[in-house]
Each structure stands twice: as C-alpha cells, then as structure tokens.
Short mmCIF file of C-alpha atoms and ligand atoms in Angstrom, two decimals:
data_model
loop_
_atom_site.label_atom_id
_atom_site.label_comp_id
_atom_site.label_asym_id
_atom_site.label_seq_id
_atom_site.Cartn_x
_atom_site.Cartn_y
_atom_site.Cartn_z
CA MET A 1 175.63 41.35 91.19
CA PRO A 2 177.01 41.05 94.77
CA VAL A 3 176.26 43.89 97.20
CA CYS A 4 179.11 46.11 98.48
CA ALA A 5 179.87 45.03 102.05
CA LEU A 6 180.79 48.59 102.98
CA CYS A 7 177.92 50.78 101.65
CA HIS A 8 175.42 48.10 100.52
CA ALA A 9 175.21 49.53 96.99
CA GLU A 10 174.44 47.07 94.22
CA SER A 11 175.91 49.17 91.42
CA ASN A 12 179.34 47.55 91.44
CA ARG A 13 181.46 47.52 88.32
CA ILE A 14 183.40 44.44 87.28
CA ILE A 15 187.02 45.57 86.91
CA PHE A 16 188.62 42.27 85.86
CA LYS A 17 188.64 38.52 86.33
CA LYS A 18 191.69 36.62 87.55
CA GLU A 19 192.03 32.91 88.17
CA ASN A 20 188.64 31.81 89.57
CA ARG A 21 187.63 35.20 90.95
CA THR A 22 185.79 38.28 89.68
CA TYR A 23 186.93 41.67 91.03
CA PHE A 24 184.41 44.50 91.60
CA ARG A 25 184.80 48.21 92.36
CA CYS A 26 181.91 49.95 94.14
CA LYS A 27 181.23 53.64 93.56
CA CYS A 28 182.28 54.16 97.22
CA GLY A 29 185.80 53.05 96.24
CA PHE A 30 185.75 49.64 97.92
CA ILE A 31 187.23 46.82 95.81
CA PHE A 32 186.26 43.23 96.48
CA SER A 33 186.41 39.84 94.83
CA ARG A 34 184.11 36.85 94.78
CA VAL A 35 184.47 33.41 93.29
CA SER A 36 183.13 33.89 89.76
CA GLY A 37 179.42 33.09 89.53
CA MET A 38 178.85 33.19 93.31
CA GLN A 39 177.09 35.93 95.33
CA ASN A 40 178.88 35.09 98.56
CA ASP A 41 182.37 33.88 99.10
CA VAL A 42 183.30 30.24 99.52
CA PRO A 43 184.27 29.05 103.03
CA PRO A 44 187.68 30.32 104.15
CA HIS A 45 190.84 28.76 102.89
CA HIS A 46 192.36 26.17 105.14
CA TYR A 47 195.68 27.97 105.60
CA ASP A 48 197.46 24.68 106.18
CA GLU A 49 201.19 24.13 106.48
CA THR A 50 201.75 24.74 102.75
CA TYR A 51 200.24 28.25 103.10
CA TYR A 52 202.90 29.08 105.68
CA SER A 53 205.86 27.45 103.96
CA PRO A 54 207.29 30.73 102.64
CA TRP A 55 207.10 32.14 106.14
CA GLU A 56 209.47 29.48 107.46
CA ILE A 57 207.65 29.11 110.76
CA ALA A 58 209.78 26.17 111.84
CA GLN A 59 213.11 27.74 110.97
CA GLY A 60 213.87 29.45 114.26
CA ASP A 61 214.53 32.92 115.59
CA GLN A 62 217.36 33.85 113.23
CA SER A 63 215.58 33.03 109.95
CA PRO A 64 215.30 35.97 107.50
CA TRP A 65 211.56 35.80 108.04
CA ARG A 66 211.78 36.16 111.84
CA ILE A 67 214.32 38.98 111.73
CA GLY A 68 212.06 41.05 109.46
CA LYS A 69 208.83 40.11 111.27
CA ASN A 70 210.25 40.94 114.71
CA ALA A 71 211.51 44.33 113.54
CA THR A 72 208.14 45.12 111.90
CA PHE A 73 206.13 44.10 114.97
CA ALA A 74 208.42 46.01 117.34
CA SER A 75 207.96 49.17 115.26
CA TRP A 76 204.16 48.73 115.22
CA LEU A 77 204.08 48.25 119.02
CA ARG A 78 206.12 51.45 119.37
CA ALA A 79 203.50 53.21 117.21
CA ILE A 80 200.68 51.91 119.45
CA ALA A 81 202.61 52.95 122.58
CA ARG A 82 202.60 56.56 121.36
CA PHE A 83 198.86 56.66 122.12
CA THR A 84 198.80 54.89 125.51
CA SER A 85 201.06 54.37 128.49
CA LEU A 86 198.93 51.38 129.50
CA ARG A 87 200.23 47.83 128.89
CA GLY A 88 196.92 46.09 129.50
CA SER A 89 195.09 43.24 127.78
CA LEU A 90 195.79 42.85 124.07
CA LEU A 91 194.22 40.52 121.48
CA ASP A 92 196.09 39.73 118.26
CA ILE A 93 193.60 38.48 115.64
CA GLY A 94 195.28 36.27 113.03
CA CYS A 95 198.18 35.68 115.40
CA ALA A 96 199.68 32.92 113.18
CA ALA A 97 202.49 31.18 115.09
CA GLY A 98 202.55 33.88 117.78
CA CYS A 99 205.50 36.11 116.79
CA PHE A 100 203.63 39.31 117.61
CA LEU A 101 202.31 37.80 120.88
CA GLU A 102 205.88 37.05 121.90
CA ILE A 103 207.02 40.64 121.38
CA ALA A 104 203.88 42.07 123.02
CA VAL A 105 204.39 39.88 126.12
CA GLN A 106 208.07 40.91 126.27
CA GLN A 107 206.92 44.54 126.31
CA GLY A 108 204.54 43.96 129.22
CA TRP A 109 201.19 43.38 127.48
CA ASP A 110 198.82 40.68 128.73
CA ALA A 111 198.45 39.23 125.23
CA ALA A 112 196.10 36.63 123.71
CA GLY A 113 195.59 35.47 120.12
CA VAL A 114 192.99 34.11 117.68
CA GLU A 115 193.99 32.04 114.67
CA ILE A 116 191.90 30.15 112.06
CA SER A 117 194.75 28.01 110.76
CA SER A 118 194.96 24.78 112.77
CA PHE A 119 198.63 24.48 111.81
CA ALA A 120 199.58 28.00 112.91
CA ALA A 121 197.35 27.90 116.01
CA ALA A 122 199.04 24.67 117.14
CA GLU A 123 202.44 26.37 116.75
CA ALA A 124 201.25 29.36 118.80
CA LYS A 125 199.71 27.11 121.49
CA LYS A 126 203.12 25.47 122.05
CA ARG A 127 204.23 28.77 123.55
CA PHE A 128 201.01 30.43 124.71
CA GLY A 129 198.66 27.53 125.53
CA GLY A 130 195.11 28.59 126.38
CA ARG A 131 195.81 32.23 125.50
CA VAL A 132 195.42 31.19 121.84
CA PHE A 133 191.96 30.40 120.46
CA TYR A 134 191.78 28.22 117.35
CA GLY A 135 188.86 29.43 115.20
CA THR A 136 187.31 32.67 113.97
CA LEU A 137 186.96 35.84 116.03
CA HIS A 138 183.18 35.34 116.28
CA GLU A 139 183.63 31.75 117.45
CA ALA A 140 185.86 32.90 120.31
CA HIS A 141 182.87 34.65 122.03
CA TYR A 142 184.99 37.02 124.10
CA ASP A 143 183.23 39.03 126.81
CA ASP A 144 182.03 42.59 126.10
CA ASN A 145 184.65 45.31 126.75
CA ARG A 146 187.36 42.72 127.38
CA PHE A 147 190.47 44.18 125.69
CA ASP A 148 192.46 47.41 126.01
CA ALA A 149 194.03 46.94 122.57
CA ILE A 150 193.31 44.76 119.53
CA THR A 151 195.59 44.15 116.56
CA ALA A 152 194.72 42.52 113.23
CA PHE A 153 197.66 42.57 110.84
CA ASP A 154 197.01 41.45 107.26
CA VAL A 155 193.61 40.03 108.23
CA ILE A 156 190.69 42.11 106.87
CA GLU A 157 191.69 41.56 103.24
CA HIS A 158 190.87 37.86 103.82
CA LEU A 159 187.27 38.58 104.97
CA ASP A 160 184.18 38.90 102.78
CA ASP A 161 182.29 40.69 105.60
CA PRO A 162 184.76 43.17 107.14
CA VAL A 163 181.89 45.19 108.67
CA SER A 164 180.75 42.39 110.99
CA PHE A 165 184.41 41.78 111.87
CA ILE A 166 184.96 45.41 112.94
CA ASN A 167 181.62 45.44 114.77
CA GLU A 168 182.68 42.35 116.74
CA ILE A 169 185.96 44.09 117.61
CA GLY A 170 183.88 47.08 118.73
CA ARG A 171 181.92 44.81 121.07
CA ILE A 172 184.95 43.23 122.78
CA ILE A 173 187.23 46.29 122.97
CA LYS A 174 186.94 48.66 125.93
CA PRO A 175 185.62 52.20 125.37
CA GLY A 176 188.69 54.23 124.42
CA GLY A 177 190.58 51.04 123.45
CA LEU A 178 193.05 51.02 120.57
CA LEU A 179 192.75 49.04 117.34
CA ALA A 180 195.74 48.63 115.00
CA LEU A 181 195.29 47.24 111.49
CA SER A 182 197.47 46.63 108.49
CA THR A 183 196.12 45.69 105.08
CA ALA A 184 196.87 45.99 101.38
CA ASP A 185 196.34 49.54 100.04
CA SER A 186 194.32 49.52 96.82
CA ALA A 187 195.38 53.14 96.21
CA ALA A 188 199.10 52.23 96.32
CA TRP A 189 201.20 53.06 93.26
CA SER A 190 202.15 49.39 92.92
CA CYS A 191 198.44 48.57 92.47
CA ARG A 192 197.84 51.36 89.96
CA ILE A 193 200.87 50.40 87.89
CA LEU A 194 200.48 46.62 87.98
CA GLY A 195 196.66 46.49 87.72
CA LYS A 196 195.44 42.90 87.85
CA ARG A 197 199.06 41.71 88.14
CA TRP A 198 199.34 43.39 91.58
CA PRO A 199 200.56 40.55 93.87
CA GLN A 200 197.85 41.36 96.47
CA PHE A 201 195.15 40.33 93.99
CA LYS A 202 195.38 36.67 95.01
CA PRO A 203 192.70 34.06 95.70
CA GLU A 204 192.79 34.20 99.50
CA HIS A 205 192.12 37.96 99.52
CA CYS A 206 188.63 39.34 98.92
CA SER A 207 188.46 42.87 100.45
CA TYR A 208 190.67 45.76 99.32
CA PHE A 209 190.78 49.02 101.24
CA SER A 210 192.34 52.44 100.75
CA LEU A 211 192.60 55.20 103.36
CA PRO A 212 189.14 56.71 102.54
CA THR A 213 187.34 53.35 102.63
CA ILE A 214 189.07 52.09 105.79
CA ASP A 215 188.24 55.44 107.41
CA ARG A 216 184.56 54.92 106.55
CA LEU A 217 184.63 51.31 107.80
CA LEU A 218 186.09 52.38 111.15
CA ARG A 219 183.97 55.52 111.64
CA ASN A 220 180.77 53.53 110.98
CA SER A 221 181.77 51.24 113.87
CA HIS A 222 182.59 54.12 116.25
CA PHE A 223 186.36 54.24 115.84
CA GLU A 224 188.31 57.43 115.17
CA ILE A 225 191.62 57.12 113.35
CA LEU A 226 194.60 58.47 115.33
CA HIS A 227 197.38 57.41 112.96
CA ARG A 228 197.34 56.49 109.28
CA GLY A 229 200.21 55.79 106.97
CA ALA A 230 202.20 53.26 104.99
CA ALA A 231 202.80 49.96 106.77
CA GLY A 232 206.58 50.18 106.26
CA LYS A 233 207.33 46.52 106.82
CA ARG A 234 210.84 45.40 107.71
CA LEU A 235 211.93 42.73 105.25
CA THR A 236 215.21 41.05 104.48
CA ILE A 237 216.37 40.40 100.90
CA ALA A 238 216.47 36.65 101.65
CA TYR A 239 212.84 36.80 102.78
CA ILE A 240 211.68 38.72 99.71
CA ASP A 241 213.37 36.09 97.53
CA ALA A 242 211.53 33.29 99.40
CA TYR A 243 208.24 35.21 99.03
CA PHE A 244 208.54 35.52 95.26
CA ARG A 245 209.46 31.85 94.94
CA ALA A 246 206.17 31.06 96.74
CA TYR A 247 204.18 33.71 94.80
CA PRO A 248 205.97 33.97 91.45
CA SER A 249 206.10 37.41 89.84
CA ALA A 250 207.50 37.84 86.34
CA LEU A 251 208.49 41.39 87.26
CA PHE A 252 210.03 41.08 90.75
CA GLY A 253 210.93 37.39 90.99
CA PRO A 254 214.10 37.45 88.86
CA LEU A 255 215.40 40.59 90.61
CA PHE A 256 214.99 39.21 94.11
CA SER A 257 216.43 35.81 93.18
CA LEU A 258 219.55 37.60 91.88
CA LEU A 259 220.14 39.85 94.91
CA PRO A 260 220.82 37.08 97.49
CA ARG A 261 223.54 35.72 95.22
CA ILE A 262 225.36 39.02 94.73
CA LEU A 263 224.92 40.74 98.14
CA PRO A 264 227.14 40.07 101.20
CA LYS A 265 225.42 38.19 104.06
CA HIS A 266 224.98 41.20 106.38
CA LEU A 267 222.95 42.96 103.66
CA ARG A 268 220.94 39.82 102.84
CA THR A 269 219.84 39.43 106.46
CA ALA A 270 219.51 43.07 107.62
CA PRO A 271 215.88 44.23 107.99
CA LEU A 272 215.16 46.99 105.49
CA ARG A 273 212.12 49.27 105.76
CA VAL A 274 210.13 48.56 102.60
CA HIS A 275 206.91 50.23 101.48
CA THR A 276 205.01 47.12 100.41
CA GLY A 277 201.85 48.90 99.26
CA GLU A 278 200.09 48.32 102.57
CA LEU A 279 198.33 50.59 105.06
CA PHE A 280 198.89 50.81 108.79
CA VAL A 281 196.15 52.42 110.87
CA ILE A 282 195.65 52.97 114.61
CA ALA A 283 192.12 53.90 115.75
CA ARG A 284 190.44 54.55 119.09
CA ARG A 285 186.99 53.31 120.08
CA THR A 286 184.95 56.44 120.73
CA ARG A 287 182.36 54.94 123.07
ZN1 ZN B 301 180.35 50.55 98.38
#
C-alpha cells in the first residue's frame, strides 16, 4: 500500500480504479492515485503538443482560450495585489506558453517561469527567452530567498510528492513572500456527485486536495493562508466546447457542443466566471 505523501500514514483506503490508476483516500482526507500495482508514480507525462491542443496555444490573442485565460489571470493577479503593494520578482511554476508571465510583466512584475513541457517552454521562450527554465522546479536550482511571489496554477495535482514541491518553494521564496495556488478541489460538489466520473480524475493528475488538506500542506511548510476560495475561472462557451471535445464527458459534452451553435457570437466569446470545482489559495511565508 503506498504511503500518504501528506501525513505518511499507510492506512489508505482504495476508493476506486479508473483506467490504469488506483485511487486512494487517506484518513487525513488526502486523495491520491498511483499507476495500479506501483508504489511510486511513473515518470511525468511528456506534455507534448497533443496535450496542449485543446488550449489552442498557436491560435493567437483573440482565441476563446486566450480571452478566458487572460481574464482569469488578471483576476488572480488582482487578488495577489490585495496583499502587497510590491511588484517585485515573481516565479510562475508551470508557466506553459507564458500567458500569465505576459500579464504579470504588463502589471510591473519582474516575472520568470518554469515549465516541464518542452513544447510549451519553447513557446514561452520565444517571448521571454532566458527568463523561462525548461525542466522541473528542483532542476532549476534557484537561489535561496530569490522571489517575492510564486504562482503555481493547476500544478500540484500533477505531482506525486507535493510536500517536497512546497518545501522547495519555501526555500526560494523570501520571508513574507506570497504563494498563489490553484488546484482541483476534491470536496467540490461536482466531485461528490460525479464520483469516479469527475473530469479531474484523469491519468496526468495524482494528488487531490481540499481546503483542509491544502491548509495542512502549507502550514507544515511555514505558510499561512491569507485567502481561500473557489478558483472562479473565466471561460468562454467556445473554450468549454473545445475542452470537452478533448476530454469527452457523456454528461457535459453534448450540452457544450450545442451551446456554440445556438448562442450569438458575443455570448460564445465573452468570458464567464465559472466555478470549475477548483480551489484558489494565497499564502504568506511566515519565516
Ligand atoms: Zn494522509
């Protein structure tokens, strides 16, 4: 039985199996998955161009994807700005093609990024050059106390050892620095209702947090949570349709393939605030 990455207990309960993975729930509330029959996870997915196809990286600034992403990132930067007037050094972990970096730089941050997808990192390097590191956070070997703020949006659910990830962030963030995270919320109603059919239970995800477990993760690494809530992503109908064509859902797919055909264009492309069953947390390093 694999050990819980969060509390190290071995008494995990198998909750279900899906595709090639087994899903466990620890008594501490943490949910995680492993490739069936393996104690540790397999090496990370390659996140090549096909992984990003629904995100339409190459389709320009006015794609439904970019409109929604830009609105989401702008709202998250506004949330961070409520806790600091400083626009210092910022690291975006899992920066993908650099959309968040672009908005952060526009708002005065000295922003850098880390990305493990060679495809996405190459896209980001076209605009940000040496500010983007291709590889994992640990491989980047940033100096101690280097950053005023660190963001990792939709990243920790991909990691089988989120504790060492947060500890590494703790090493490279300045005392008092801000950390903003978004991740799937395993306590969301969509998860409770859909069970193993919840779209977030997919092979590239292996760690599932809720507010109590992410609070424990952060407190153990000397972060105090300043803001917690629903991620409230901005999505366009056209984007949601593209998402469900990439990740088919018997429940939502038909609905969101119908809407783009019956709605006028300004409604198809306007960013709507959608509760996607994800958490958004801002925490401060306490030492
Ligand atoms: Zn546990």
